[in-house]
Structure formats: structure tokens, C-alpha cells
């Protein structure tokens, strides 16, 4: 299918990429190299040129490569290099313009070369810190007592443009997993045309539980603030949460079903999990603690809020080889089962994929040294589904 985002950036869908005029039967070694001040990232794959002399990387099966299926972006997402700190990684992959050189060689002889300029999706994206003072006019006295002081509540990324001065909005419970955080996902969602309010969430060491608490009054305050903004399409507000944040996204979307158009979740538990070691839920409703589960190991269907009242698109995803939450797909199936009709629900239950299915496609982050292609394919499928839902909202 045509990818919903066609642009040369570090977030890269498979795009048409061909080598033309090569010698039929030749066995060529393709290499990709990115060199920065932090070091070099490289990847390589061998291909045999077909009788036509034209090698289509979207159709050709590689040999001696870190991926086994045809993939024209394989040499990009399989790049491996120095491990970067969080800030440096965000800057390199999402804000800077980087240059990846792809070469095809027959032995020591280079037969073709191209330099790809990949721009950062976050470069130039309007971004502001959202403080409690920004919400007071919208929420009056409903701010939880602990947030009465003027403190940061989240980050707002605006997707409004001259062409589309009013944009849908996504309330995102931020997934702290490397590559899946708002620093990576919010710019991609903005590329689809939706503004984002990101609410930071910290995860425990197991990567499944939250370590903080969110109140329904905070979520209501954010929804009220969005409802007063002239640059937001007020009946097109979605909720997003993956990994340890999925439970909060499901809770928030079902807590305010009349104000939420759709829900996007992946790779987490669908029911509230108690903070460890305290038996306290990560969400409060009207200053009252909610029931929570002590362990995600067993799917408790009765603890999952029903998504039956969400009238718009729902996307759920998981990897069947998720080592962080091995029963992630069982949780997603149980979530979908709370809805009588699956109309408008898109599911990605990815064979062979790991935990990080919500990292944007093309990024060499959170993938194993070998065998990362199933997870990459799951990322493409998940973001295809999210992208289509948001583009429909943008286009009306």
C-alpha cells in the first residue's frame, strides 16, 4: 500500500528504491553508512541481480542480511552503531538532518552510490510546555490539590497550519520506552495533521507498571483546555498510550467516552496495575483510588473497562514475542472483546515481533541485532492504522 507518510526522514516507510542497469546474475553487496560526531552506523545486505538487470529492493529477497524479507527500508532501520543517551538519540534521529550513503559494490568495485538526506520530523515543530496556569481558566477549581502550584503538566505540539488552521488532537500518555516516547511519536502524529498533548508517565523497572498517579480532574482539565482552543477540532480528540501507559489511555478514554473520538494503544496491560510495592492504582477518580491488579501475569477480563462507548476508530497492537509483557496480545484481545462490534477496530497481533511495536518505522531503535524485521513490520502496520485514522479526521 502507499504509505501514509512519504518523506525522506529518519522515520521512514518502505519507499520505491531500485538499482537499474546492473549486470544480470551479479552478486552485489549493499552497504549503508551514517557518520556523525558520535560515530558511525552501518548496515549491509547482499542481493543477486535478476535477469532484467533491475533490482527492486521492495521485492527482492536479500542474502546475508539482518532481514530476510524484501524491504526497501531495511538498510536504514537495521543500521547499528554507538549507543546514545536519550537526549543525543532524540536530537540525532528526530531533530537533525542526517545523511545515509548507500553503496552497491561488486567485490571492491563500487557500481552505484546514493546519499540520502533524512530530515528530522521534529525540526521546526511548534512545541510548548503546558503549565497548570494554562489550564486554570478552563478547569476553575477542579485541579487536584497537589497541582495547584504552577508546575509543568505536559507538552503541547501544534499541527495547525495555514492550510488546516484547525487540527484534531491526541491526548498522549507518554511511553518512556526508548524510541516510543513522545519525543519520537508526537512529531509523527503531527505529520499526520493532529496536535498532541503529551502527559509524562514514568514506568517501573519492569517496564509494565506506572510509578505515578494521574487524576481524572487532570485529564478533564486537558480536555477542557483543548475544547477552548480555536485551533482544535473539538469533536476529534483521540487518546494514545503504549507500553506502561496503555492502562492509563484505556482508563481515560473510557472515563470520558463522550469527549473522546478514538483510542490507540499497544504493548501494555489494558487494566490498571497497582503501583509497586503499594497497592494503589495509577489513576484516581474524583479523588478516590480505583481498583487495580497486583500482577499483569493473568488477564482479568472483568478489570478491563469496556471500550464499547468509543464511537470512533480504535487501534490496538502487540508483538507475540513481547519479552517485557509476554501476554501483551492476550491483553489486547481481552480489550477488544469488551466491545460488542469490532467495526472500526484495527488490530495488529504481530507474529515474531517484540515489545517495541509502537516505535515509529525506520528508526534503528529497540530492535535486536538480528531478527528485527517482524517488529519493524509491526511498527509499519500499527502506524499505518493510526495514520489512516488521523488522516480521515484531518480531511473531515
Tab-separated table of C-alpha atoms in Angstrom:
chain	number	residue	atom	x	y	z
A	1	UNK	CA	0.000	0.000	0.000
A	2	UNK	CA	1.037	3.617	-0.348
A	3	UNK	CA	2.497	4.691	2.993
A	4	UNK	CA	0.569	7.460	4.742
A	5	UNK	CA	3.746	9.478	5.085
A	6	UNK	CA	6.056	9.839	2.089
A	7	UNK	CA	9.059	11.849	3.093
A	8	UNK	CA	12.746	11.147	3.449
A	9	UNK	CA	13.317	11.346	7.177
A	10	UNK	CA	14.755	9.088	9.857
A	11	UNK	CA	11.136	7.942	10.294
A	12	UNK	CA	10.960	6.071	7.012
A	13	UNK	CA	8.303	3.875	5.470
A	14	UNK	CA	9.400	1.451	2.723
A	15	UNK	CA	9.572	3.538	-0.450
A	16	UNK	CA	10.357	2.641	-4.085
A	17	UNK	CA	14.098	2.021	-4.311
A	18	UNK	CA	15.708	0.363	-7.320
A	19	UNK	CA	19.121	-0.311	-8.805
A	20	UNK	CA	18.848	-0.053	-12.607
A	21	UNK	CA	21.237	-1.278	-15.280
A	22	UNK	CA	23.185	-3.785	-13.198
A	23	UNK	CA	24.752	-6.934	-14.662
A	24	UNK	CA	22.249	-9.832	-14.541
A	25	UNK	CA	23.379	-12.574	-12.183
A	26	UNK	CA	25.880	-10.354	-10.376
A	27	UNK	CA	26.020	-10.717	-6.611
A	28	UNK	CA	26.307	-7.247	-5.112
A	29	UNK	CA	26.953	-6.173	-1.567
A	30	UNK	CA	24.863	-3.174	-0.493
A	31	UNK	CA	26.110	-1.128	2.448
A	32	UNK	CA	24.538	1.797	4.283
A	33	UNK	CA	26.628	4.169	6.369
A	34	UNK	CA	25.805	7.111	8.591
A	35	UNK	CA	28.678	9.104	10.071
A	36	UNK	CA	28.124	11.679	12.821
A	37	UNK	CA	30.150	13.286	15.585
A	38	UNK	CA	29.038	10.400	17.809
A	39	UNK	CA	30.466	7.726	15.492
A	40	UNK	CA	29.386	5.592	12.550
A	41	UNK	CA	26.296	3.447	11.954
A	42	UNK	CA	26.430	0.746	9.306
A	43	UNK	CA	24.305	-1.965	7.757
A	44	UNK	CA	24.785	-4.344	4.828
A	45	UNK	CA	22.931	-6.871	2.682
A	46	UNK	CA	23.774	-8.975	-0.366
A	47	UNK	CA	21.483	-9.220	-3.401
A	48	UNK	CA	21.617	-11.161	-6.651
A	49	UNK	CA	20.690	-9.112	-9.721
A	50	UNK	CA	17.781	-10.618	-11.706
A	51	UNK	CA	17.818	-11.208	-15.467
A	52	UNK	CA	16.187	-7.837	-16.108
A	53	UNK	CA	19.184	-6.011	-14.654
A	54	UNK	CA	16.865	-4.051	-12.348
A	55	UNK	CA	16.860	-4.800	-8.640
A	56	UNK	CA	13.752	-3.641	-6.798
A	57	UNK	CA	14.594	-3.594	-3.090
A	58	UNK	CA	10.903	-3.655	-2.194
A	59	UNK	CA	10.517	-7.030	-3.965
A	60	UNK	CA	13.952	-8.674	-3.852
A	61	UNK	CA	14.826	-11.097	-1.076
A	62	UNK	CA	18.267	-10.345	0.392
A	63	UNK	CA	21.009	-12.772	1.301
A	64	UNK	CA	23.463	-12.323	4.188
A	65	UNK	CA	21.435	-9.531	5.720
A	66	UNK	CA	19.926	-8.628	9.119
A	67	UNK	CA	16.494	-9.034	7.488
A	68	UNK	CA	15.139	-11.924	5.437
A	69	UNK	CA	12.097	-10.495	3.634
A	70	UNK	CA	12.077	-7.839	0.897
A	71	UNK	CA	12.195	-4.360	2.448
A	72	UNK	CA	13.357	-1.208	0.700
A	73	UNK	CA	13.954	0.473	4.078
A	74	UNK	CA	15.825	-2.497	5.543
A	75	UNK	CA	19.264	-0.953	5.185
A	76	UNK	CA	18.073	2.069	7.169
A	77	UNK	CA	16.275	0.558	10.167
A	78	UNK	CA	18.977	-2.120	10.521
A	79	UNK	CA	21.751	0.467	10.992
A	80	UNK	CA	23.846	-0.321	14.054
A	81	UNK	CA	26.313	1.953	15.797
A	82	UNK	CA	27.265	3.589	19.115
A	83	UNK	CA	24.687	3.626	21.889
A	84	UNK	CA	23.458	7.155	22.510
A	85	UNK	CA	21.981	8.777	25.582
A	86	UNK	CA	18.323	9.750	25.430
A	87	UNK	CA	18.846	13.416	24.563
A	88	UNK	CA	21.521	12.697	21.949
A	89	UNK	CA	19.376	9.999	20.336
A	90	UNK	CA	16.347	12.286	20.066
A	91	UNK	CA	18.473	15.045	18.594
A	92	UNK	CA	20.098	12.762	16.017
A	93	UNK	CA	17.051	10.831	14.822
A	94	UNK	CA	14.288	13.419	15.237
A	95	UNK	CA	15.756	16.929	15.041
A	96	UNK	CA	18.939	16.890	12.989
A	97	UNK	CA	19.320	16.315	9.267
A	98	UNK	CA	21.403	13.182	8.784
A	99	UNK	CA	22.940	11.695	5.653
A	100	UNK	CA	22.979	7.970	4.927
A	101	UNK	CA	25.083	6.785	1.994
A	102	UNK	CA	24.020	3.549	0.309
A	103	UNK	CA	26.561	1.848	-1.953
A	104	UNK	CA	26.354	-1.244	-4.142
A	105	UNK	CA	29.672	-3.000	-4.738
A	106	UNK	CA	30.888	-5.958	-6.789
A	107	UNK	CA	33.852	-7.005	-4.697
A	108	UNK	CA	35.987	-3.896	-4.304
A	109	UNK	CA	34.330	-2.075	-7.208
A	110	UNK	CA	31.516	0.332	-6.327
A	111	UNK	CA	28.893	0.164	-9.075
A	112	UNK	CA	26.353	2.583	-7.611
A	113	UNK	CA	26.075	5.047	-4.767
A	114	UNK	CA	23.456	7.433	-3.436
A	115	UNK	CA	23.439	9.811	-0.493
A	116	UNK	CA	20.076	10.120	1.266
A	117	UNK	CA	19.326	13.291	3.203
A	118	UNK	CA	16.996	12.413	6.068
A	119	UNK	CA	15.411	15.343	7.872
A	120	UNK	CA	14.248	15.221	11.472
A	121	UNK	CA	10.468	15.189	11.840
A	122	UNK	CA	10.676	17.291	14.997
A	123	UNK	CA	12.719	20.068	13.371
A	124	UNK	CA	10.586	23.201	13.353
A	125	UNK	CA	7.602	21.557	15.068
A	126	UNK	CA	5.868	24.120	17.326
A	127	UNK	CA	6.199	22.899	20.896
A	128	UNK	CA	5.371	24.433	24.250
A	129	UNK	CA	5.374	23.300	27.853
A	130	UNK	CA	1.884	23.150	29.324
A	131	UNK	CA	1.619	24.528	32.877
A	132	UNK	CA	-1.200	24.467	35.401
A	133	UNK	CA	-1.687	28.184	34.795
A	134	UNK	CA	-2.584	27.366	31.203
A	135	UNK	CA	-5.432	25.181	32.404
A	136	UNK	CA	-6.885	27.254	35.231
A	137	UNK	CA	-9.234	29.268	33.051
A	138	UNK	CA	-10.644	26.035	31.647
A	139	UNK	CA	-10.876	23.994	34.849
A	140	UNK	CA	-11.744	26.549	37.533
A	141	UNK	CA	-11.294	24.820	40.883
A	142	UNK	CA	-11.179	21.286	39.570
A	143	UNK	CA	-7.402	20.987	39.532
A	144	UNK	CA	-6.278	18.381	42.092
A	145	UNK	CA	-4.943	19.985	45.247
A	146	UNK	CA	-1.461	18.667	44.594
A	147	UNK	CA	-1.267	20.549	41.267
A	148	UNK	CA	-2.481	23.956	42.463
A	149	UNK	CA	1.076	25.219	42.278
A	150	UNK	CA	2.197	26.398	38.879
A	151	UNK	CA	4.003	23.320	37.625
A	152	UNK	CA	4.501	21.674	34.223
A	153	UNK	CA	1.761	19.204	33.299
A	154	UNK	CA	2.888	18.174	29.832
A	155	UNK	CA	3.888	19.301	26.361
A	156	UNK	CA	1.739	20.619	23.525
A	157	UNK	CA	2.764	20.011	19.920
A	158	UNK	CA	0.725	22.037	17.436
A	159	UNK	CA	-0.066	20.664	13.974
A	160	UNK	CA	-2.173	23.635	12.872
A	161	UNK	CA	-1.131	25.122	9.527
A	162	UNK	CA	-2.372	27.797	7.151
A	163	UNK	CA	-3.945	25.057	5.059
A	164	UNK	CA	-5.527	23.370	8.096
A	165	UNK	CA	-5.884	26.041	10.812
A	166	UNK	CA	-7.931	23.632	12.959
A	167	UNK	CA	-6.480	20.213	13.722
A	168	UNK	CA	-7.641	17.069	15.521
A	169	UNK	CA	-5.892	16.435	18.821
A	170	UNK	CA	-4.338	13.447	20.539
A	171	UNK	CA	-4.004	13.240	24.317
A	172	UNK	CA	-0.937	11.075	24.755
A	173	UNK	CA	0.109	9.304	27.921
A	174	UNK	CA	3.815	9.241	27.250
A	175	UNK	CA	5.516	5.857	26.902
A	176	UNK	CA	9.035	6.156	28.356
A	177	UNK	CA	10.341	3.205	26.299
A	178	UNK	CA	13.342	4.248	24.118
A	179	UNK	CA	12.085	5.319	20.712
A	180	UNK	CA	8.427	5.130	21.749
A	181	UNK	CA	8.303	8.297	23.824
A	182	UNK	CA	6.513	11.485	22.797
A	183	UNK	CA	9.804	12.882	21.516
A	184	UNK	CA	9.512	10.349	18.668
A	185	UNK	CA	5.782	9.713	18.360
A	186	UNK	CA	4.354	13.214	18.785
A	187	UNK	CA	6.218	14.615	15.732
A	188	UNK	CA	4.963	11.686	13.665
A	189	UNK	CA	1.373	12.245	14.796
A	190	UNK	CA	1.791	15.938	13.967
A	191	UNK	CA	2.922	14.923	10.460
A	192	UNK	CA	-0.425	13.172	10.077
A	193	UNK	CA	-2.052	16.514	10.938
A	194	UNK	CA	-3.048	16.105	14.601
A	195	UNK	CA	-1.872	18.237	17.513
A	196	UNK	CA	-0.656	16.418	20.618
A	197	UNK	CA	-0.827	16.999	24.352
A	198	UNK	CA	1.705	14.685	25.964
A	199	UNK	CA	1.300	13.830	29.642
A	200	UNK	CA	4.537	12.353	31.032
A	201	UNK	CA	4.325	8.908	32.610
A	202	UNK	CA	7.171	7.102	34.342
A	203	UNK	CA	7.455	3.323	34.212
A	204	UNK	CA	8.756	0.976	36.872
A	205	UNK	CA	11.801	-1.180	36.264
A	206	UNK	CA	9.661	-3.995	34.854
A	207	UNK	CA	8.521	-1.709	32.029
A	208	UNK	CA	4.881	-2.649	32.627
A	209	UNK	CA	3.678	-0.611	35.611
A	210	UNK	CA	3.421	3.119	36.109
A	211	UNK	CA	5.191	4.766	39.032
A	212	UNK	CA	2.995	7.868	39.217
A	213	UNK	CA	-0.671	8.767	39.591
A	214	UNK	CA	-2.960	10.638	37.189
A	215	UNK	CA	-6.256	12.159	38.329
A	216	UNK	CA	-9.438	12.322	36.275
A	217	UNK	CA	-9.553	16.049	37.008
A	218	UNK	CA	-6.194	16.484	35.281
A	219	UNK	CA	-7.440	14.662	32.192
A	220	UNK	CA	-10.668	16.660	32.255
A	221	UNK	CA	-8.639	19.857	32.545
A	222	UNK	CA	-6.641	18.945	29.434
A	223	UNK	CA	-9.844	18.131	27.527
A	224	UNK	CA	-11.389	21.430	28.635
A	225	UNK	CA	-8.276	23.318	27.575
A	226	UNK	CA	-8.381	21.703	24.141
A	227	UNK	CA	-12.113	22.460	23.862
A	228	UNK	CA	-11.403	26.180	24.280
A	229	UNK	CA	-8.674	26.341	21.670
A	230	UNK	CA	-9.730	27.725	18.263
A	231	UNK	CA	-7.057	25.632	16.509
A	232	UNK	CA	-8.525	22.279	17.630
A	233	UNK	CA	-11.379	20.320	16.037
A	234	UNK	CA	-13.243	19.742	19.272
A	235	UNK	CA	-15.111	16.566	18.280
A	236	UNK	CA	-11.947	14.898	17.014
A	237	UNK	CA	-9.907	14.227	20.172
A	238	UNK	CA	-8.132	10.873	20.460
A	239	UNK	CA	-6.294	9.164	23.312
A	240	UNK	CA	-2.976	7.352	22.850
A	241	UNK	CA	-0.910	5.193	25.198
A	242	UNK	CA	1.509	2.322	24.723
A	243	UNK	CA	3.562	0.086	26.991
A	244	UNK	CA	3.165	1.014	30.640
A	245	UNK	CA	0.940	3.928	29.584
A	246	UNK	CA	-1.694	1.832	27.817
A	247	UNK	CA	-3.613	1.198	31.028
A	248	UNK	CA	-4.000	4.953	31.579
A	249	UNK	CA	-5.060	5.590	27.994
A	250	UNK	CA	-7.771	2.921	28.237
A	251	UNK	CA	-8.929	4.304	31.573
A	252	UNK	CA	-9.040	7.922	30.335
A	253	UNK	CA	-10.822	7.091	27.080
A	254	UNK	CA	-13.483	5.078	28.898
A	255	UNK	CA	-13.762	7.638	31.700
A	256	UNK	CA	-14.667	10.376	29.182
A	257	UNK	CA	-16.264	8.472	26.293
A	258	UNK	CA	-18.441	11.391	25.187
A	259	UNK	CA	-15.368	13.561	24.662
A	260	UNK	CA	-13.037	11.019	23.068
A	261	UNK	CA	-13.295	10.124	19.397
A	262	UNK	CA	-10.869	7.206	19.275
A	263	UNK	CA	-8.203	5.182	21.067
A	264	UNK	CA	-4.731	3.997	20.033
A	265	UNK	CA	-2.885	1.526	22.304
A	266	UNK	CA	-0.179	-1.114	22.048
A	267	UNK	CA	2.080	-3.382	24.063
A	268	UNK	CA	0.646	-2.955	27.538
A	269	UNK	CA	-1.946	-4.174	30.001
A	270	UNK	CA	-5.491	-2.898	29.451
A	271	UNK	CA	-6.416	-2.856	33.172
A	272	UNK	CA	-4.991	-0.629	35.896
A	273	UNK	CA	-1.967	-2.215	37.580
A	274	UNK	CA	-1.191	-1.353	41.192
A	275	UNK	CA	1.881	0.714	41.854
A	276	UNK	CA	4.635	-1.426	43.298
A	277	UNK	CA	5.050	-2.072	46.197
A	278	UNK	CA	1.938	-0.097	47.279
A	279	UNK	CA	-1.446	-1.493	46.292
A	280	UNK	CA	-2.565	1.834	44.834
A	281	UNK	CA	-3.888	2.393	41.311
A	282	UNK	CA	-2.079	4.806	38.950
A	283	UNK	CA	-5.393	6.636	38.362
A	284	UNK	CA	-7.719	8.481	40.735
A	285	UNK	CA	-11.384	9.187	40.031
A	286	UNK	CA	-12.927	12.088	41.984
A	287	UNK	CA	-10.026	11.882	44.463
A	288	UNK	CA	-10.820	8.226	45.078
A	289	UNK	CA	-8.413	5.406	44.371
A	290	UNK	CA	-9.586	2.864	41.838
A	291	UNK	CA	-9.357	-0.935	41.949
A	292	UNK	CA	-6.151	-2.317	40.460
A	293	UNK	CA	-4.460	-5.624	39.761
A	294	UNK	CA	-1.410	-6.781	41.635
A	295	UNK	CA	0.111	-8.568	38.652
A	296	UNK	CA	-0.235	-8.406	34.852
A	297	UNK	CA	0.641	-12.097	34.507
A	298	UNK	CA	-3.013	-13.141	34.394
A	299	UNK	CA	-5.505	-11.352	32.176
A	300	UNK	CA	-8.542	-10.439	34.294
A	301	UNK	CA	-11.252	-9.526	31.811
A	302	UNK	CA	-13.555	-8.107	34.478
A	303	UNK	CA	-10.910	-5.494	35.373
A	304	UNK	CA	-10.776	-4.077	31.825
A	305	UNK	CA	-13.005	-1.049	31.167
A	306	UNK	CA	-15.353	-1.509	28.228
A	307	UNK	CA	-14.448	0.370	25.050
A	308	UNK	CA	-17.952	-0.179	23.692
A	309	UNK	CA	-18.886	3.509	24.068
A	310	UNK	CA	-15.994	4.774	21.942
A	311	UNK	CA	-17.638	5.588	18.617
A	312	UNK	CA	-14.582	6.330	16.525
A	313	UNK	CA	-11.527	4.381	15.370
A	314	UNK	CA	-9.672	2.071	17.732
A	315	UNK	CA	-6.215	0.654	17.014
A	316	UNK	CA	-4.627	-1.992	19.242
A	317	UNK	CA	-1.255	-3.629	18.666
A	318	UNK	CA	1.165	-6.081	20.221
A	319	UNK	CA	4.074	-8.366	19.457
A	320	UNK	CA	3.593	-12.062	20.103
A	321	UNK	CA	7.222	-12.337	21.254
A	322	UNK	CA	6.999	-9.462	23.728
A	323	UNK	CA	9.617	-10.226	26.385
A	324	UNK	CA	8.542	-7.294	28.606
A	325	UNK	CA	4.877	-8.350	28.791
A	326	UNK	CA	4.666	-11.897	27.382
A	327	UNK	CA	0.850	-11.907	27.411
A	328	UNK	CA	0.516	-8.486	25.741
A	329	UNK	CA	-1.579	-9.911	22.894
A	330	UNK	CA	-3.874	-11.665	25.368
A	331	UNK	CA	-4.493	-8.278	26.980
A	332	UNK	CA	-5.262	-6.699	23.603
A	333	UNK	CA	-7.714	-9.442	22.661
A	334	UNK	CA	-9.472	-9.095	26.010
A	335	UNK	CA	-9.703	-5.336	25.484
A	336	UNK	CA	-11.260	-5.758	22.039
A	337	UNK	CA	-13.682	-8.325	23.494
A	338	UNK	CA	-15.229	-5.649	25.731
A	339	UNK	CA	-16.773	-4.201	22.581
A	340	UNK	CA	-19.801	-5.918	21.034
A	341	UNK	CA	-18.907	-4.848	17.496
A	342	UNK	CA	-15.420	-4.828	16.006
A	343	UNK	CA	-16.447	-2.274	13.374
A	344	UNK	CA	-13.859	0.488	13.388
A	345	UNK	CA	-11.361	-1.627	15.343
A	346	UNK	CA	-7.987	-2.424	13.773
A	347	UNK	CA	-5.761	-4.998	15.432
A	348	UNK	CA	-2.078	-5.746	14.940
A	349	UNK	CA	-1.173	-9.075	16.534
A	350	UNK	CA	2.311	-9.439	15.120
A	351	UNK	CA	3.983	-12.832	14.830
A	352	UNK	CA	7.635	-12.784	15.887
A	353	UNK	CA	7.537	-9.127	16.993
A	354	UNK	CA	8.879	-7.888	20.320
A	355	UNK	CA	7.719	-5.235	22.769
A	356	UNK	CA	8.582	-2.032	20.905
A	357	UNK	CA	5.894	-2.174	18.203
A	358	UNK	CA	4.943	1.491	18.715
A	359	UNK	CA	8.352	2.951	17.807
A	360	UNK	CA	7.932	4.833	14.509
A	361	UNK	CA	9.057	2.864	11.422
A	362	UNK	CA	12.558	3.223	10.060
A	363	UNK	CA	14.263	4.049	13.345
A	364	UNK	CA	17.130	1.741	14.365
A	365	UNK	CA	15.955	1.789	17.984
A	366	UNK	CA	14.738	-1.057	20.196
A	367	UNK	CA	15.470	-3.800	17.661
A	368	UNK	CA	17.637	-6.898	18.205
A	369	UNK	CA	20.878	-7.248	16.282
A	370	UNK	CA	19.259	-9.957	14.170
A	371	UNK	CA	15.648	-10.855	13.595
A	372	UNK	CA	14.272	-7.343	13.966
A	373	UNK	CA	12.171	-7.409	10.802
A	374	UNK	CA	8.954	-8.783	12.379
A	375	UNK	CA	8.993	-5.929	14.907
A	376	UNK	CA	9.675	-3.405	12.141
A	377	UNK	CA	6.784	-4.791	10.094
A	378	UNK	CA	4.544	-4.494	13.163
A	379	UNK	CA	5.592	-0.853	13.520
A	380	UNK	CA	4.621	-0.168	9.917
A	381	UNK	CA	1.248	-1.884	10.399
A	382	UNK	CA	0.497	-0.079	13.669
A	383	UNK	CA	1.378	3.364	12.357
A	384	UNK	CA	-0.396	2.726	9.060
A	385	UNK	CA	-3.577	2.148	11.059
A	386	UNK	CA	-3.069	5.160	13.339
A	387	UNK	CA	-2.115	7.332	10.375
A	388	UNK	CA	-5.187	6.411	8.368
A	389	UNK	CA	-7.474	7.182	11.311
A	390	UNK	CA	-5.894	10.584	11.881
A	391	UNK	CA	-5.805	11.499	8.199
A	392	UNK	CA	-9.524	10.771	7.955
A	393	UNK	CA	-10.079	13.115	10.903
A	394	UNK	CA	-7.950	15.824	9.263
A	395	UNK	CA	-9.768	15.551	5.951
A	396	UNK	CA	-13.170	15.590	7.636
